[in-house]
């Protein structure tokens, strides 16, 4: 059988681990290692440039961990995690990883992972012969996505975001936001974030006097934030509470929050009641 | 707070005792100067109950004047002073009470009679206070021995627990899994290296088990364990992991609780160097300073990486072990200065027996 060539990128901060993987992969004629990366930043850049079919990702790496790398990648490559930690397995499958290799793994175990990868690639090719499709989003319950009359209504987070939230241990929230700008990755600590603003399909992140655009629905992004610190004050705005200097009544049922740096953001009626609960 | 005052049932019992003493006192007063029973009781019982409370004050005096050698005479003098003061307070309360009673009812005593009563009360007031002081000393001694016993037990339990935790932390499964993976990778490219790493890993594990079973090891033994550990990690991290040692040879002979440094060094790798793309240098220092042993582990940390999970467990473990095994004045201090993290241990320098610098008796 003539298998399609799978171009693979190996991401692991430990050289021996990359070497072992490359050695094992050498036995598979249809897999070609096109790059090895020793950290997450490099991985995001290289994978963006090369567009491989297959990525092997270590979880614990400097700066960006494996999950953060995956978050920043355009959908496409089949991802196989490899780590000594078994506690991330559930999370790995929730982000649509094809397989999860526990170090130390055997040649045979890697072989099984590659079989799954080939299967995934074949199914994708059959589904859309023209271009590989991104992973199918998890269906959102119809009731939740039904249009509402209330213009203030907040769309619920997507299925993926809810899964991600479910995988997060209780009481633990996103500590930083990652934004990819071309080949560069910006890491924004959550403490620095002033507010988030929905812009069509993007979220504009306002932090430390600068702003970044991130391709993600505001609801998904907000789902990972600590609800005690971040409040959705408006359909299009989520603000870090301690940034609010004061609230002003603007018109009937409509208020404006003035931030410490003088900027103003709108506060809707339901946003105001959420805010009141927390303040 | 006085132990009786916090327990109503015992306080009640105690006051019943003083009620009895009051009746006896009334009888005594009747013998001393004849009077009606009712007069004697009305005078004596409230005073006895009042004095019951006064005698409890011995508790605070006893606590401030422990009966230790060299200070015993002083304590006795203070207690005698306390006794006469209490008796004086008693008489001070008795005088207006007697005046009040004789003004309202006929006590059958003239002024001189009342005065004689008061003198008698003063004399009678001293022994109960002293008895109370003795009882309090006994109670304190009992409590102290009880607490000491409990402390010993607690220390044993904590030590055992810490030992188990340390051993479990030592055999950190992820460290083992990653090491095995490294060995796996060496087998193909560098079989000799794989063999060396197997030996190194075996040596490290054996040393961990044997050091962990002992109460104290020399710093040089502990550092040898750390070196084995770092040698294994250096295979994983390669050039990214650099070590800088500044060990004073005199300090290396000091005795330290086992497995105290290795977890700190492991933290330095796990939460420091491994989070950095370029890696960094772990600095290990040990020296003697004014009779104290100072050991410090310093490592670079990622500036963006805020609080990474798991940092506390190893450190907490070390802190507990140090508290149990490190002696009274042993301390650990951790600090982050910009992008450096430093854990510093200090304890009184305890030179291993047999070492020439050891002032203690050398083995024959």
PDB file of C-alpha atoms in Angstrom, chain A residues 105-278:
ATOM      1  CA  UNK A 105       7.273   4.098  25.640  1.00  0.00           C
ATOM      2  CA  UNK A 106       8.183   1.227  23.361  1.00  0.00           C
ATOM      3  CA  UNK A 107       8.643   1.035  19.614  1.00  0.00           C
ATOM      4  CA  UNK A 108       5.393  -0.917  19.405  1.00  0.00           C
ATOM      5  CA  UNK A 109       3.482   1.686  21.353  1.00  0.00           C
ATOM      6  CA  UNK A 110       4.759   4.380  19.016  1.00  0.00           C
ATOM      7  CA  UNK A 111       3.744   2.149  16.103  1.00  0.00           C
ATOM      8  CA  UNK A 112       0.179   2.056  17.442  1.00  0.00           C
ATOM      9  CA  UNK A 113       0.154   5.820  17.751  1.00  0.00           C
ATOM     10  CA  UNK A 114       1.283   6.128  14.137  1.00  0.00           C
ATOM     11  CA  UNK A 115      -1.488   3.757  13.023  1.00  0.00           C
ATOM     12  CA  UNK A 116      -3.981   6.070  14.678  1.00  0.00           C
ATOM     13  CA  UNK A 117      -2.387   9.057  13.007  1.00  0.00           C
ATOM     14  CA  UNK A 118      -2.621   7.387   9.570  1.00  0.00           C
ATOM     15  CA  UNK A 119      -6.229   6.521  10.247  1.00  0.00           C
ATOM     16  CA  UNK A 120      -6.978  10.123  11.219  1.00  0.00           C
ATOM     17  CA  UNK A 121      -5.235  11.478   8.121  1.00  0.00           C
ATOM     18  CA  UNK A 122      -7.045   9.029   5.855  1.00  0.00           C
ATOM     19  CA  UNK A 123     -10.443   9.919   7.318  1.00  0.00           C
ATOM     20  CA  UNK A 124      -9.749  13.600   6.902  1.00  0.00           C
ATOM     21  CA  UNK A 125      -8.673  13.118   3.306  1.00  0.00           C
ATOM     22  CA  UNK A 126     -11.841  11.151   2.614  1.00  0.00           C
ATOM     23  CA  UNK A 127     -14.030  13.769   4.276  1.00  0.00           C
ATOM     24  CA  UNK A 128     -12.633  16.675   2.320  1.00  0.00           C
ATOM     25  CA  UNK A 129     -10.432  15.675  -0.572  1.00  0.00           C
ATOM     26  CA  UNK A 130      -9.504  19.271  -1.299  1.00  0.00           C
ATOM     27  CA  UNK A 131      -8.179  20.481   2.004  1.00  0.00           C
ATOM     28  CA  UNK A 132      -7.736  18.994   5.454  1.00  0.00           C
ATOM     29  CA  UNK A 133     -10.594  20.109   7.666  1.00  0.00           C
ATOM     30  CA  UNK A 134     -10.161  21.371  11.195  1.00  0.00           C
ATOM     31  CA  UNK A 135     -11.415  19.066  13.894  1.00  0.00           C
ATOM     32  CA  UNK A 136     -15.178  19.066  14.078  1.00  0.00           C
ATOM     33  CA  UNK A 137     -16.362  21.299  16.870  1.00  0.00           C
ATOM     34  CA  UNK A 138     -18.366  19.654  19.593  1.00  0.00           C
ATOM     35  CA  UNK A 139     -22.050  20.267  19.025  1.00  0.00           C
ATOM     36  CA  UNK A 140     -23.555  23.039  21.089  1.00  0.00           C
ATOM     37  CA  UNK A 141     -26.978  22.240  22.498  1.00  0.00           C
ATOM     38  CA  UNK A 142     -29.618  23.825  20.287  1.00  0.00           C
ATOM     39  CA  UNK A 143     -31.369  25.638  23.120  1.00  0.00           C
ATOM     40  CA  UNK A 144     -28.217  27.369  24.166  1.00  0.00           C
ATOM     41  CA  UNK A 145     -27.379  28.609  20.717  1.00  0.00           C
ATOM     42  CA  UNK A 146     -30.920  29.706  19.855  1.00  0.00           C
ATOM     43  CA  UNK A 147     -31.043  33.411  19.092  1.00  0.00           C
ATOM     44  CA  UNK A 148     -32.413  35.462  21.898  1.00  0.00           C
ATOM     45  CA  UNK A 149     -34.454  38.640  21.864  1.00  0.00           C
ATOM     46  CA  UNK A 150     -32.413  40.140  24.613  1.00  0.00           C
ATOM     47  CA  UNK A 151     -29.639  42.019  22.937  1.00  0.00           C
ATOM     48  CA  UNK A 152     -27.735  41.836  26.176  1.00  0.00           C
ATOM     49  CA  UNK A 153     -27.768  38.063  26.088  1.00  0.00           C
ATOM     50  CA  UNK A 154     -24.383  36.451  26.380  1.00  0.00           C
ATOM     51  CA  UNK A 155     -23.602  33.559  24.120  1.00  0.00           C
ATOM     52  CA  UNK A 156     -22.495  30.513  26.087  1.00  0.00           C
ATOM     53  CA  UNK A 157     -18.935  29.293  25.674  1.00  0.00           C
ATOM     54  CA  UNK A 158     -18.406  26.818  22.873  1.00  0.00           C
ATOM     55  CA  UNK A 159     -18.232  23.099  23.539  1.00  0.00           C
ATOM     56  CA  UNK A 160     -14.450  23.052  23.443  1.00  0.00           C
ATOM     57  CA  UNK A 161     -14.199  25.854  25.961  1.00  0.00           C
ATOM     58  CA  UNK A 162     -16.592  24.075  28.267  1.00  0.00           C
ATOM     59  CA  UNK A 163     -14.563  20.885  27.978  1.00  0.00           C
ATOM     60  CA  UNK A 164     -11.398  22.790  28.673  1.00  0.00           C
ATOM     61  CA  UNK A 165     -13.027  24.361  31.713  1.00  0.00           C
ATOM     62  CA  UNK A 166     -14.152  20.945  32.891  1.00  0.00           C
ATOM     63  CA  UNK A 167     -10.618  19.604  32.564  1.00  0.00           C
ATOM     64  CA  UNK A 168      -9.251  22.402  34.701  1.00  0.00           C
ATOM     65  CA  UNK A 169      -9.057  21.585  38.396  1.00  0.00           C
ATOM     66  CA  UNK A 170     -11.579  23.554  40.462  1.00  0.00           C
ATOM     67  CA  UNK A 171     -10.242  26.863  41.701  1.00  0.00           C
ATOM     68  CA  UNK A 172      -7.606  27.002  39.025  1.00  0.00           C
ATOM     69  CA  UNK A 173      -7.923  29.520  36.261  1.00  0.00           C
ATOM     70  CA  UNK A 174      -6.003  30.691  33.275  1.00  0.00           C
ATOM     71  CA  UNK A 175      -2.855  32.448  34.472  1.00  0.00           C
ATOM     72  CA  UNK A 176      -1.838  34.029  31.207  1.00  0.00           C
ATOM     73  CA  UNK A 177      -3.163  34.670  27.752  1.00  0.00           C
ATOM     74  CA  UNK A 178      -1.269  33.646  24.658  1.00  0.00           C
ATOM     75  CA  UNK A 179      -1.515  35.511  21.395  1.00  0.00           C
ATOM     76  CA  UNK A 180       0.121  34.512  18.173  1.00  0.00           C
ATOM     77  CA  UNK A 181       1.098  37.279  15.834  1.00  0.00           C
ATOM     78  CA  UNK A 182       2.610  35.711  12.743  1.00  0.00           C
ATOM     79  CA  UNK A 183       5.501  33.657  14.034  1.00  0.00           C
ATOM     80  CA  UNK A 184       5.708  35.535  17.316  1.00  0.00           C
ATOM     81  CA  UNK A 185       3.952  34.560  20.485  1.00  0.00           C
ATOM     82  CA  UNK A 186       3.027  37.093  23.134  1.00  0.00           C
ATOM     83  CA  UNK A 187       2.486  35.935  26.679  1.00  0.00           C
ATOM     84  CA  UNK A 188       0.221  38.243  28.650  1.00  0.00           C
ATOM     85  CA  UNK A 189       0.052  37.579  32.383  1.00  0.00           C
ATOM     86  CA  UNK A 190      -3.527  37.651  33.561  1.00  0.00           C
ATOM     87  CA  UNK A 191      -2.679  40.262  36.201  1.00  0.00           C
ATOM     88  CA  UNK A 192      -1.764  42.699  33.454  1.00  0.00           C
ATOM     89  CA  UNK A 193      -5.101  42.407  31.654  1.00  0.00           C
ATOM     90  CA  UNK A 194      -7.365  45.445  32.010  1.00  0.00           C
ATOM     91  CA  UNK A 195     -10.275  44.324  29.899  1.00  0.00           C
ATOM     92  CA  UNK A 196     -11.300  42.198  26.941  1.00  0.00           C
ATOM     93  CA  UNK A 197     -13.377  43.475  24.100  1.00  0.00           C
ATOM     94  CA  UNK A 198     -15.218  41.366  21.519  1.00  0.00           C
ATOM     95  CA  UNK A 199     -14.438  42.366  17.914  1.00  0.00           C
ATOM     96  CA  UNK A 200     -16.312  40.157  15.449  1.00  0.00           C
ATOM     97  CA  UNK A 201     -14.465  36.842  15.565  1.00  0.00           C
ATOM     98  CA  UNK A 202     -11.647  38.261  17.637  1.00  0.00           C
ATOM     99  CA  UNK A 203     -11.100  39.363  21.150  1.00  0.00           C
ATOM    100  CA  UNK A 204      -9.103  42.501  21.691  1.00  0.00           C
ATOM    101  CA  UNK A 205      -7.032  42.108  24.827  1.00  0.00           C
ATOM    102  CA  UNK A 206      -6.197  45.396  26.547  1.00  0.00           C
ATOM    103  CA  UNK A 207      -3.283  45.022  28.909  1.00  0.00           C
ATOM    104  CA  UNK A 208      -0.525  47.276  30.185  1.00  0.00           C
ATOM    105  CA  UNK A 209      -1.444  50.089  27.814  1.00  0.00           C
ATOM    106  CA  UNK A 210      -1.217  47.871  24.734  1.00  0.00           C
ATOM    107  CA  UNK A 211      -3.671  45.697  22.909  1.00  0.00           C
ATOM    108  CA  UNK A 212      -3.597  42.369  21.117  1.00  0.00           C
ATOM    109  CA  UNK A 213      -6.046  40.565  18.884  1.00  0.00           C
ATOM    110  CA  UNK A 214      -6.755  36.927  19.537  1.00  0.00           C
ATOM    111  CA  UNK A 215      -8.895  34.684  17.366  1.00  0.00           C
ATOM    112  CA  UNK A 216     -11.292  33.267  19.881  1.00  0.00           C
ATOM    113  CA  UNK A 217     -14.879  34.027  20.875  1.00  0.00           C
ATOM    114  CA  UNK A 218     -15.059  36.216  23.981  1.00  0.00           C
ATOM    115  CA  UNK A 219     -17.230  33.625  25.748  1.00  0.00           C
ATOM    116  CA  UNK A 220     -14.569  30.949  25.317  1.00  0.00           C
ATOM    117  CA  UNK A 221     -11.842  33.187  26.583  1.00  0.00           C
ATOM    118  CA  UNK A 222     -13.940  34.387  29.530  1.00  0.00           C
ATOM    119  CA  UNK A 223     -14.802  30.814  30.503  1.00  0.00           C
ATOM    120  CA  UNK A 224     -11.233  30.232  31.658  1.00  0.00           C
ATOM    121  CA  UNK A 225     -10.993  33.361  33.780  1.00  0.00           C
ATOM    122  CA  UNK A 226     -11.469  33.591  37.519  1.00  0.00           C
ATOM    123  CA  UNK A 227     -15.082  34.786  37.945  1.00  0.00           C
ATOM    124  CA  UNK A 228     -14.114  36.535  41.156  1.00  0.00           C
ATOM    125  CA  UNK A 229     -11.748  38.813  39.258  1.00  0.00           C
ATOM    126  CA  UNK A 230     -13.256  39.182  35.800  1.00  0.00           C
ATOM    127  CA  UNK A 231     -16.803  40.270  35.129  1.00  0.00           C
ATOM    128  CA  UNK A 232     -18.660  40.379  31.899  1.00  0.00           C
ATOM    129  CA  UNK A 233     -20.086  43.875  32.207  1.00  0.00           C
ATOM    130  CA  UNK A 234     -21.456  43.950  28.696  1.00  0.00           C
ATOM    131  CA  UNK A 235     -22.083  41.580  25.824  1.00  0.00           C
ATOM    132  CA  UNK A 236     -18.791  42.695  24.311  1.00  0.00           C
ATOM    133  CA  UNK A 237     -16.748  43.538  27.395  1.00  0.00           C
ATOM    134  CA  UNK A 238     -15.092  41.598  30.193  1.00  0.00           C
ATOM    135  CA  UNK A 239     -13.219  43.686  32.737  1.00  0.00           C
ATOM    136  CA  UNK A 240     -10.827  42.927  35.589  1.00  0.00           C
ATOM    137  CA  UNK A 241     -12.764  44.246  38.583  1.00  0.00           C
ATOM    138  CA  UNK A 242      -9.936  46.016  40.362  1.00  0.00           C
ATOM    139  CA  UNK A 243      -9.349  48.155  37.260  1.00  0.00           C
ATOM    140  CA  UNK A 244     -12.678  49.884  37.690  1.00  0.00           C
ATOM    141  CA  UNK A 245     -12.309  53.303  39.285  1.00  0.00           C
ATOM    142  CA  UNK A 246     -15.994  54.225  39.301  1.00  0.00           C
ATOM    143  CA  UNK A 247     -19.337  53.665  37.694  1.00  0.00           C
ATOM    144  CA  UNK A 248     -21.354  56.454  36.174  1.00  0.00           C
ATOM    145  CA  UNK A 249     -24.993  56.458  35.272  1.00  0.00           C
ATOM    146  CA  UNK A 250     -25.070  57.434  31.641  1.00  0.00           C
ATOM    147  CA  UNK A 251     -28.704  57.093  30.745  1.00  0.00           C
ATOM    148  CA  UNK A 252     -31.566  55.091  32.146  1.00  0.00           C
ATOM    149  CA  UNK A 253     -30.323  51.514  32.674  1.00  0.00           C
ATOM    150  CA  UNK A 254     -27.056  52.224  31.029  1.00  0.00           C
ATOM    151  CA  UNK A 255     -23.851  52.891  32.818  1.00  0.00           C
ATOM    152  CA  UNK A 256     -20.240  53.485  32.011  1.00  0.00           C
ATOM    153  CA  UNK A 257     -17.335  52.088  33.972  1.00  0.00           C
ATOM    154  CA  UNK A 258     -14.395  54.384  34.191  1.00  0.00           C
ATOM    155  CA  UNK A 259     -11.135  52.514  34.546  1.00  0.00           C
ATOM    156  CA  UNK A 260      -8.176  53.633  36.587  1.00  0.00           C
ATOM    157  CA  UNK A 261      -6.347  54.755  33.480  1.00  0.00           C
ATOM    158  CA  UNK A 262      -9.296  56.896  32.425  1.00  0.00           C
ATOM    159  CA  UNK A 263     -10.689  54.665  29.681  1.00  0.00           C
ATOM    160  CA  UNK A 264     -14.404  54.026  29.712  1.00  0.00           C
ATOM    161  CA  UNK A 265     -16.302  50.897  28.876  1.00  0.00           C
ATOM    162  CA  UNK A 266     -20.058  50.385  28.686  1.00  0.00           C
ATOM    163  CA  UNK A 267     -21.922  48.485  31.381  1.00  0.00           C
ATOM    164  CA  UNK A 268     -25.244  46.900  30.535  1.00  0.00           C
ATOM    165  CA  UNK A 269     -28.106  46.372  32.906  1.00  0.00           C
ATOM    166  CA  UNK A 270     -27.357  42.704  33.552  1.00  0.00           C
ATOM    167  CA  UNK A 271     -23.648  43.494  33.577  1.00  0.00           C
ATOM    168  CA  UNK A 272     -24.334  46.011  36.319  1.00  0.00           C
ATOM    169  CA  UNK A 273     -26.194  43.476  38.422  1.00  0.00           C
ATOM    170  CA  UNK A 274     -23.338  40.966  38.004  1.00  0.00           C
ATOM    171  CA  UNK A 275     -20.909  43.668  39.018  1.00  0.00           C
ATOM    172  CA  UNK A 276     -22.968  44.622  42.052  1.00  0.00           C
ATOM    173  CA  UNK A 277     -22.934  41.028  43.252  1.00  0.00           C
ATOM    174  CA  UNK A 278     -19.157  41.012  43.280  1.00  0.00           C
TER     175      UNK A 278
END
